[in-house]
Tab-separated table of N, CA and C in Angstrom:
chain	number	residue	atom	x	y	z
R	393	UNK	N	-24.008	1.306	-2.837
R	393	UNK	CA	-23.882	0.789	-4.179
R	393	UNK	C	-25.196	0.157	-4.622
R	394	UNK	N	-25.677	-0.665	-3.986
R	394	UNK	CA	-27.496	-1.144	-4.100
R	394	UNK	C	-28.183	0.064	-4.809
R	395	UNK	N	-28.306	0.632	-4.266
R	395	UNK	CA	-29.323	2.159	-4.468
R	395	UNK	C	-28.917	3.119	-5.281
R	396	UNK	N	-27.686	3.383	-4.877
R	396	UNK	CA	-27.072	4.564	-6.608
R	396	UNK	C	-26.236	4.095	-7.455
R	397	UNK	N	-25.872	2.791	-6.835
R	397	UNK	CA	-24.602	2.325	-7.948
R	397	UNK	C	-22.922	3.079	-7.378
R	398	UNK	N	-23.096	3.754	-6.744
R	398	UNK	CA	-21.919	4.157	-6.389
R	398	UNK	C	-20.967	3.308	-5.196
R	399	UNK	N	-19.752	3.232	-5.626
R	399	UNK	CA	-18.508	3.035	-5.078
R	399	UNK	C	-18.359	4.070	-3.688
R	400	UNK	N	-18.246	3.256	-2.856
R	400	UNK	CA	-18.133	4.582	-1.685
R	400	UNK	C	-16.002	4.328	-1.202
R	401	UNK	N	-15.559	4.363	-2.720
R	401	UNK	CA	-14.238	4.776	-2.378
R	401	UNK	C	-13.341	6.016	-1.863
R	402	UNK	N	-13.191	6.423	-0.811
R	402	UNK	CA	-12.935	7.822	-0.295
R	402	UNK	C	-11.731	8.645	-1.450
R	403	UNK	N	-11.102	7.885	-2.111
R	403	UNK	CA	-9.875	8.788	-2.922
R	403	UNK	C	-10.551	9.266	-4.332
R	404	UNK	N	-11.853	8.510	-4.465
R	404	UNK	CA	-12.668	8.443	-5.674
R	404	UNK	C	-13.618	9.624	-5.403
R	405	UNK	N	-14.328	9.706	-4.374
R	405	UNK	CA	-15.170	10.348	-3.937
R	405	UNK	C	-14.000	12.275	-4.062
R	406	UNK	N	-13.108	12.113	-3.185
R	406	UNK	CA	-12.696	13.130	-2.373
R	406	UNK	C	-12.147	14.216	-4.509
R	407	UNK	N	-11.177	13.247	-4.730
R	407	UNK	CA	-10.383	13.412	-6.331
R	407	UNK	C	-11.662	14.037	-7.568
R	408	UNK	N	-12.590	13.571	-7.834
R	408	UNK	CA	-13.748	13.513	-8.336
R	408	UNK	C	-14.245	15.415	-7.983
R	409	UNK	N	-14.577	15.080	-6.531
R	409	UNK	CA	-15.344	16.063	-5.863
R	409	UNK	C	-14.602	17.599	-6.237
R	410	UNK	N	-13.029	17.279	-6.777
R	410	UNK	CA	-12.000	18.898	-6.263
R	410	UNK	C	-11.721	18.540	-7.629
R	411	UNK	N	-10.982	17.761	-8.609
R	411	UNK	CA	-10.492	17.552	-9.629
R	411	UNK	C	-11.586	17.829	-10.780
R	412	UNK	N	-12.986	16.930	-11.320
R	412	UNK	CA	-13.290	17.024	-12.254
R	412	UNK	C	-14.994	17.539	-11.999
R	413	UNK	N	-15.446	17.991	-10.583
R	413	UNK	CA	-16.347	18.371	-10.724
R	413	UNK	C	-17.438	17.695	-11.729
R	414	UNK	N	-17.951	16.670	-11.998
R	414	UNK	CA	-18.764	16.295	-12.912
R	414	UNK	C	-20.425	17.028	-12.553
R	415	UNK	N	-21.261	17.059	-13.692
R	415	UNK	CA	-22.385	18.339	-13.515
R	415	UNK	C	-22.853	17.633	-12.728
R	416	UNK	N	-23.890	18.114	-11.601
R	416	UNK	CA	-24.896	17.660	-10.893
R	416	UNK	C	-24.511	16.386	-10.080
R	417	UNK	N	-23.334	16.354	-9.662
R	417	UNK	CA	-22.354	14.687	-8.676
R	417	UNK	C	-21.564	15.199	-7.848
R	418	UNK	N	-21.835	16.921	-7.612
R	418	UNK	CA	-21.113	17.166	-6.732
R	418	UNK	C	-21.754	17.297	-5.265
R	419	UNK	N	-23.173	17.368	-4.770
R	419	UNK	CA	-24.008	16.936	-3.620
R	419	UNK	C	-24.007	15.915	-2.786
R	420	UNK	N	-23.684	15.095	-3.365
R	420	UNK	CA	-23.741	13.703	-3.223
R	420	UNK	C	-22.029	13.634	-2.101
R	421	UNK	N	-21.379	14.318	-2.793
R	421	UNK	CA	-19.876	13.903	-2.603
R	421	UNK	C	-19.670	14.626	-1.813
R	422	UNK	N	-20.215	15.686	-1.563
R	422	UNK	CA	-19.935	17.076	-0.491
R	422	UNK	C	-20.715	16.553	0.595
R	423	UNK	N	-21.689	15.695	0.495
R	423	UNK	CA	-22.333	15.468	1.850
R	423	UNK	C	-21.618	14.054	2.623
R	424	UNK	N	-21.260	13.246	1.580
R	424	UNK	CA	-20.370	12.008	2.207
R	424	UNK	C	-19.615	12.642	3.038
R	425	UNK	N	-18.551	13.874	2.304
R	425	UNK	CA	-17.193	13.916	2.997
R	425	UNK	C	-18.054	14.492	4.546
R	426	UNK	N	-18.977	15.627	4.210
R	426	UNK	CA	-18.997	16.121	5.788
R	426	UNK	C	-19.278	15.365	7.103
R	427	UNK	N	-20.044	13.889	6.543
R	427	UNK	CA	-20.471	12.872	7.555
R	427	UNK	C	-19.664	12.260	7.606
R	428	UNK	N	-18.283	12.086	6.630
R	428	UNK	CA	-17.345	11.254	7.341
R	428	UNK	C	-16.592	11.885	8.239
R	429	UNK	N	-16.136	13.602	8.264
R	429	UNK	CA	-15.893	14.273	8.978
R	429	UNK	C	-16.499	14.695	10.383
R	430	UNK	N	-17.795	15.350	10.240
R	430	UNK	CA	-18.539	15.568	11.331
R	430	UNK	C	-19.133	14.260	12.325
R	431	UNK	N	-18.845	12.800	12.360
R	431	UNK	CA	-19.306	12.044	12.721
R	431	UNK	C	-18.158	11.768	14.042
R	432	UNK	N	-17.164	11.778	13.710
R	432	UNK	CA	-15.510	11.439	14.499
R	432	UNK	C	-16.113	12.934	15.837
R	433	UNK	N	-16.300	13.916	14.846
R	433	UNK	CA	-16.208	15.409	15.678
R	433	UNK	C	-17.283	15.292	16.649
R	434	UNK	N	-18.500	14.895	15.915
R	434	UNK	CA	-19.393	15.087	17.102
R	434	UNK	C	-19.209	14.143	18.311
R	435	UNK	N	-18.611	12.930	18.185
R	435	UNK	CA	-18.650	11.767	19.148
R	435	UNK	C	-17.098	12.826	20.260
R	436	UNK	N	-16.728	13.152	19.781
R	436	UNK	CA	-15.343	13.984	20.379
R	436	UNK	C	-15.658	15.251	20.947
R	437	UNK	N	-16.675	15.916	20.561
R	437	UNK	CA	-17.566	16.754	21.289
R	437	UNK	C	-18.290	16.178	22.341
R	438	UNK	N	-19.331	14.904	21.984
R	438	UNK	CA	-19.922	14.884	23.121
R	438	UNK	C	-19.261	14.857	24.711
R	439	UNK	N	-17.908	14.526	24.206
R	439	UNK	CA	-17.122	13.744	25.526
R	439	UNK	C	-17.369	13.167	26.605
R	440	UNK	N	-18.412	11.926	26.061
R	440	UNK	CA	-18.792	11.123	26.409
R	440	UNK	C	-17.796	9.758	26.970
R	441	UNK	N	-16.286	9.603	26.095
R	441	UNK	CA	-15.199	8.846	26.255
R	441	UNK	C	-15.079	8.019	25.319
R	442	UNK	N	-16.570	8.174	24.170
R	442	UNK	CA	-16.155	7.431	23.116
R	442	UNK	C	-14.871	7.625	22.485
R	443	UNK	N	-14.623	6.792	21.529
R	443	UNK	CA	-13.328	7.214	20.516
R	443	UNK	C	-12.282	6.845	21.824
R	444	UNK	N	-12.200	7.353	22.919
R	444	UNK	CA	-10.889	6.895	23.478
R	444	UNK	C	-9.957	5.676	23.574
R	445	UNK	N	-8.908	5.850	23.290
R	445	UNK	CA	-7.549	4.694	23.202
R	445	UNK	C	-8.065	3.566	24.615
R	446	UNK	N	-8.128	2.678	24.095
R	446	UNK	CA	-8.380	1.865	25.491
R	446	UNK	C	-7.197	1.866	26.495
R	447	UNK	N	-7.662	1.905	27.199
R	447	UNK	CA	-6.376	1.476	28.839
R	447	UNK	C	-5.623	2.987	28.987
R	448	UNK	N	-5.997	4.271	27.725
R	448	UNK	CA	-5.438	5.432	28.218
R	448	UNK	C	-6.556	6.314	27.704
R	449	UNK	N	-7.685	6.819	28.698
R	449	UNK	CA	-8.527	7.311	28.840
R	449	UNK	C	-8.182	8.721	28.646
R	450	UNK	N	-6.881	9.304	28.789
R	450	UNK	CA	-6.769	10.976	28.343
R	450	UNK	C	-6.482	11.001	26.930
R	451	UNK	N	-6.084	10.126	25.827
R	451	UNK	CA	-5.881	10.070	24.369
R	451	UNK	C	-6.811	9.601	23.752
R	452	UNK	N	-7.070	10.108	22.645
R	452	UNK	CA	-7.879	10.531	21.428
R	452	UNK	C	-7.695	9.508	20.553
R	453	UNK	N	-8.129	8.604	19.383
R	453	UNK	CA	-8.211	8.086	18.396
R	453	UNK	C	-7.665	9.061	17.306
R	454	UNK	N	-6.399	8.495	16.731
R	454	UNK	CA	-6.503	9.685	15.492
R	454	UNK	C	-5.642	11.108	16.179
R	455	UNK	N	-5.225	10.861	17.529
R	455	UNK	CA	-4.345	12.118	17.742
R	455	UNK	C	-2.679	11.952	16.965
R	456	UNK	N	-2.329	12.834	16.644
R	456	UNK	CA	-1.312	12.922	16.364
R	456	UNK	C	0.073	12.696	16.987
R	457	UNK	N	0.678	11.431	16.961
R	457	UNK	CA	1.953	11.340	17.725
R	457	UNK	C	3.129	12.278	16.973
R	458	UNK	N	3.469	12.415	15.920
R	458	UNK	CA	4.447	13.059	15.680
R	458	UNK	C	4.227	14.529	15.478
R	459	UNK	N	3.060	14.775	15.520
R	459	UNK	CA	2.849	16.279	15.141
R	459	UNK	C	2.142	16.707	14.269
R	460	UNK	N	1.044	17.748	13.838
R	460	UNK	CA	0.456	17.825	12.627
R	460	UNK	C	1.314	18.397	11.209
R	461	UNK	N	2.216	18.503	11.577
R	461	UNK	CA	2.999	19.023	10.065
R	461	UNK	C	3.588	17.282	9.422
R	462	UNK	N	3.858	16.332	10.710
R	462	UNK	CA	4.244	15.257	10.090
R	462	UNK	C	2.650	14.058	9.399
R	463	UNK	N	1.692	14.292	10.131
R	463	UNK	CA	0.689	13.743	10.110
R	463	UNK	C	-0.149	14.786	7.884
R	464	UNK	N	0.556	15.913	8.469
R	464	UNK	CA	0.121	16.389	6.650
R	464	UNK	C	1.020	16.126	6.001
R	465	UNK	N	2.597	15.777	6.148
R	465	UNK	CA	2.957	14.993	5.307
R	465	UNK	C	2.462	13.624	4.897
R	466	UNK	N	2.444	12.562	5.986
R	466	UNK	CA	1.714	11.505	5.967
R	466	UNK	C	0.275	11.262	4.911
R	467	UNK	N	-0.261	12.373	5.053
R	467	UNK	CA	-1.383	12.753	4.408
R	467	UNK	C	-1.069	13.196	3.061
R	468	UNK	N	-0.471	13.532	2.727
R	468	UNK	CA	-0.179	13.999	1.602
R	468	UNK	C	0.333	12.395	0.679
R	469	UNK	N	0.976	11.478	1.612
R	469	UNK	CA	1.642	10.679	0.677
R	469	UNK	C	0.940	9.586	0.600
R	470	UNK	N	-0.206	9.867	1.431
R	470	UNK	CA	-0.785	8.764	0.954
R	470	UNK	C	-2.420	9.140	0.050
R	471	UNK	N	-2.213	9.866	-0.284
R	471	UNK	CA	-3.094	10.442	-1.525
R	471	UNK	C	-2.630	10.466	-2.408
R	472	UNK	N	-0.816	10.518	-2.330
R	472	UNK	CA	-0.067	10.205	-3.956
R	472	UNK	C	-0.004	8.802	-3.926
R	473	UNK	N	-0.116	7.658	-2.769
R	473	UNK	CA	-0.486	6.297	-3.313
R	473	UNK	C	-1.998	6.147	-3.979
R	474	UNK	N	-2.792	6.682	-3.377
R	474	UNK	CA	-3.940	6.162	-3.825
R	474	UNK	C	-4.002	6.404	-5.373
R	475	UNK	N	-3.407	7.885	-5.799
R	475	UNK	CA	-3.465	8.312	-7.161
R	475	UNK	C	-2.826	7.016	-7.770
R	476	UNK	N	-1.649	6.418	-7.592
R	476	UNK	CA	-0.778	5.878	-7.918
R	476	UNK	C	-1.347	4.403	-7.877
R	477	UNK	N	-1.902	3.919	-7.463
R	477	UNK	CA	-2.712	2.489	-7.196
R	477	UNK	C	-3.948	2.631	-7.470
R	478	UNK	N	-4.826	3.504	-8.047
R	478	UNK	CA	-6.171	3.820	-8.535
R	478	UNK	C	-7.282	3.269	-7.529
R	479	UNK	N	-6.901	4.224	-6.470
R	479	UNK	CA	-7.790	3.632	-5.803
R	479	UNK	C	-6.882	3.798	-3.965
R	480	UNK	N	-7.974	3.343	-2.731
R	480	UNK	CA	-7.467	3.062	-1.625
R	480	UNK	C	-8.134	2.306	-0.798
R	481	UNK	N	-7.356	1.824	0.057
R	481	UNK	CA	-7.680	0.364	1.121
R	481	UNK	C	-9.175	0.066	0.998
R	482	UNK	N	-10.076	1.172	1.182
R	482	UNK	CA	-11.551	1.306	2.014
R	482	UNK	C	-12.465	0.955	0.097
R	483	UNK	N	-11.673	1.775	-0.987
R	483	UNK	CA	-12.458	1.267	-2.137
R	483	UNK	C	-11.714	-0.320	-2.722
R	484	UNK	N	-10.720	-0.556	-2.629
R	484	UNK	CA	-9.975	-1.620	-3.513
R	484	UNK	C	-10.587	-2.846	-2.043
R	485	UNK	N	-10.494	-2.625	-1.116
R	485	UNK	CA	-10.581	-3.913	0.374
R	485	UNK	C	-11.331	-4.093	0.634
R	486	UNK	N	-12.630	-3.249	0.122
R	486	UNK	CA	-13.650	-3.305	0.696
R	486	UNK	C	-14.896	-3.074	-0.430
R	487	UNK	N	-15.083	-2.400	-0.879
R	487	UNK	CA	-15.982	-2.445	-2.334
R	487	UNK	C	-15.543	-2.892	-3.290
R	488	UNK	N	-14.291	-2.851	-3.962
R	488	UNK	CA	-13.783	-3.921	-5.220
R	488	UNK	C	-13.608	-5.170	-4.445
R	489	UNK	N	-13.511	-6.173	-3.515
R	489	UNK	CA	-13.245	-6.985	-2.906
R	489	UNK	C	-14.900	-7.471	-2.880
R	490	UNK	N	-15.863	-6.538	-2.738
R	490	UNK	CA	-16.856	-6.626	-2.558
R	490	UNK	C	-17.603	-7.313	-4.207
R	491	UNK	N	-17.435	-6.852	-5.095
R	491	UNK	CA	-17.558	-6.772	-6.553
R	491	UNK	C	-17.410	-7.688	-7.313
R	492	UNK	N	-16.100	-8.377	-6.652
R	492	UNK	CA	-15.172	-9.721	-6.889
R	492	UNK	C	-14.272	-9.040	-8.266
R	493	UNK	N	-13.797	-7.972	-7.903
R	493	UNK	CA	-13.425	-7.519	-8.758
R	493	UNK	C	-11.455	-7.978	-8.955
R	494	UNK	N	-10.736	-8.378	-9.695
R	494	UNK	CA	-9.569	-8.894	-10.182
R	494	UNK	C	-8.256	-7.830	-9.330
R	495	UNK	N	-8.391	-6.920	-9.996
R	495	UNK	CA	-7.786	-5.218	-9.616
R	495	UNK	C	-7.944	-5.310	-8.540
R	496	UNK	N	-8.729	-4.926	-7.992
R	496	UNK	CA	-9.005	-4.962	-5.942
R	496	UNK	C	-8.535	-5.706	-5.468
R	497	UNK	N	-8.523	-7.732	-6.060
R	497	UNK	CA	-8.042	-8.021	-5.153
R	497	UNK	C	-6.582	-8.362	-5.525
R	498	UNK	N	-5.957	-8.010	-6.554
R	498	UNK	CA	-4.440	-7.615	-6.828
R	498	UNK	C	-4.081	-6.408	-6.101
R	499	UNK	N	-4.917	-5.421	-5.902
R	499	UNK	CA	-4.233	-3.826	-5.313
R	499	UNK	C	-4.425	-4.360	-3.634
R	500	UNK	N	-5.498	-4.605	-3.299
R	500	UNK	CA	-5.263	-5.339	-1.774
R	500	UNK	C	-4.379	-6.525	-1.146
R	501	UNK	N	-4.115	-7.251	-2.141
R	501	UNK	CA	-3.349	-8.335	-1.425
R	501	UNK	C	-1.784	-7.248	-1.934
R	502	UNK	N	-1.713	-6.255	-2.420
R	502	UNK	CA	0.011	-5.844	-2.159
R	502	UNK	C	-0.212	-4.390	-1.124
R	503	UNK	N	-1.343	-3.807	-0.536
R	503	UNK	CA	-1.321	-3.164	-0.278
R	503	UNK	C	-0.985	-3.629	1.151
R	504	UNK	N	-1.567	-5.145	1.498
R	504	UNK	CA	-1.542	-5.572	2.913
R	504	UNK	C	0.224	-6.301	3.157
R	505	UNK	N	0.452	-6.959	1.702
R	505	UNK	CA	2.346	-7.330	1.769
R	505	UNK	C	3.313	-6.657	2.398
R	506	UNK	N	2.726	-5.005	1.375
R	506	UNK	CA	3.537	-4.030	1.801
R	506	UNK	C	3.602	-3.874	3.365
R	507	UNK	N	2.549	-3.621	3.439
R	507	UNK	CA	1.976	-3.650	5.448
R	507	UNK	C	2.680	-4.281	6.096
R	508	UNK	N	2.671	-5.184	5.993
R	508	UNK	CA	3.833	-6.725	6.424
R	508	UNK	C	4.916	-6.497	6.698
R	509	UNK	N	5.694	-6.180	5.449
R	509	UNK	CA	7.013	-6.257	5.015
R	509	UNK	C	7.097	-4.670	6.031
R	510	UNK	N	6.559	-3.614	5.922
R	510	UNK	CA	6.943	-2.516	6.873
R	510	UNK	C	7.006	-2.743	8.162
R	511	UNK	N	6.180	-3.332	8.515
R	511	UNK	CA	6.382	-3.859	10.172
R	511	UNK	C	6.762	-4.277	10.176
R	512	UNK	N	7.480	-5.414	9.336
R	512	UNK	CA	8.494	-6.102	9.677
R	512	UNK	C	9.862	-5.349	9.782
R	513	UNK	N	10.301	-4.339	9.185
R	513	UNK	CA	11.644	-3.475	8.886
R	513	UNK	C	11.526	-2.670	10.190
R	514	UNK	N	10.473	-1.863	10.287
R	514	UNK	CA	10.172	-1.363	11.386
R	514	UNK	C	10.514	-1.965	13.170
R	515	UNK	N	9.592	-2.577	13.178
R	515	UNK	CA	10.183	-3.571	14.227
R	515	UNK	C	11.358	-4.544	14.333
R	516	UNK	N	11.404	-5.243	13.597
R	516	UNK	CA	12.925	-6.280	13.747
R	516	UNK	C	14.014	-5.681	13.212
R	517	UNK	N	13.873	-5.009	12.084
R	517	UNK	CA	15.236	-4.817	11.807
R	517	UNK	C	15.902	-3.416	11.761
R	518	UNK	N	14.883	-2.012	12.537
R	518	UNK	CA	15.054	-0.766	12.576
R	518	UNK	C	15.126	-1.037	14.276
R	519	UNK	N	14.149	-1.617	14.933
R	519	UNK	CA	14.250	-1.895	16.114
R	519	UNK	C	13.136	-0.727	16.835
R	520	UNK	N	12.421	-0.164	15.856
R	520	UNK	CA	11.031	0.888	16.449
R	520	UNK	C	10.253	-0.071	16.658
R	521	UNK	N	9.154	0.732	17.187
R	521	UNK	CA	7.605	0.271	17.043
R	521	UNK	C	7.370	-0.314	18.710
R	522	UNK	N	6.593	-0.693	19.015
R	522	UNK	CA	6.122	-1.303	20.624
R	522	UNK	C	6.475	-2.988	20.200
């Protein structure tokens, strides 16, 4: 943000990049996504043991417990929050938070409630979770 002025919000970036194409802003956005992508991959290539789950050295960061058809649902619904809240955790928690911006820190303090209140249903009163 110093240097281009840009928001490095991932739902902003990703929506932008496929949705409205703006002239000459699409470089910029195509190279974020691949380094946020290729950065996880290469450390998982080197197999070095980075990224690994502590205390279970054969699991992955980011592997899939329920499966990848449930993990693209997952994915899917939480791109209809971000649409839906203008914005997500990493731009509203972290760069609008950053900004001192009003919105950010109204969309973050319910984004983290919600958080709360799910672990809480989850664990005490569904009886999942560790």
């Amino acid at each position: 943000m110093a240097s281009l002025g840009r928001i490095a919000g991932i739902s902003g970036i990703v929506g932008n990049l496929i949705a409205q194409r703006p002239k000459g802003d699409s470089a910029w956005r195509a190279a974020f996504l691949v380094g946020l992508v290729s950065g996880p991959l290469l450390l998982m290539g080197l197999g070095a043991g980075w990224g690994n789950v502590v205390n279970y050295p054969g699991e992955v960061i980011g592997q899939p417990l329920g499966g990848v058809p449930l993990m693209l649902v997952a994915g899917l619904l939480v791109g209809l929050g971000t649409g839906l809240g203008s914005g997500c955790t990493s731009g509203h928690g972290v760069c609008g938070l950053a900004r001192l911006s009003k919105r950010s820190l109204a969309a973050t303090v319910t984004f983290l409630g919600t958080a709360l209140v799910t672990v809480y249903v989850v664990r005490h009163v569904l009886g999942g979770g560790a």
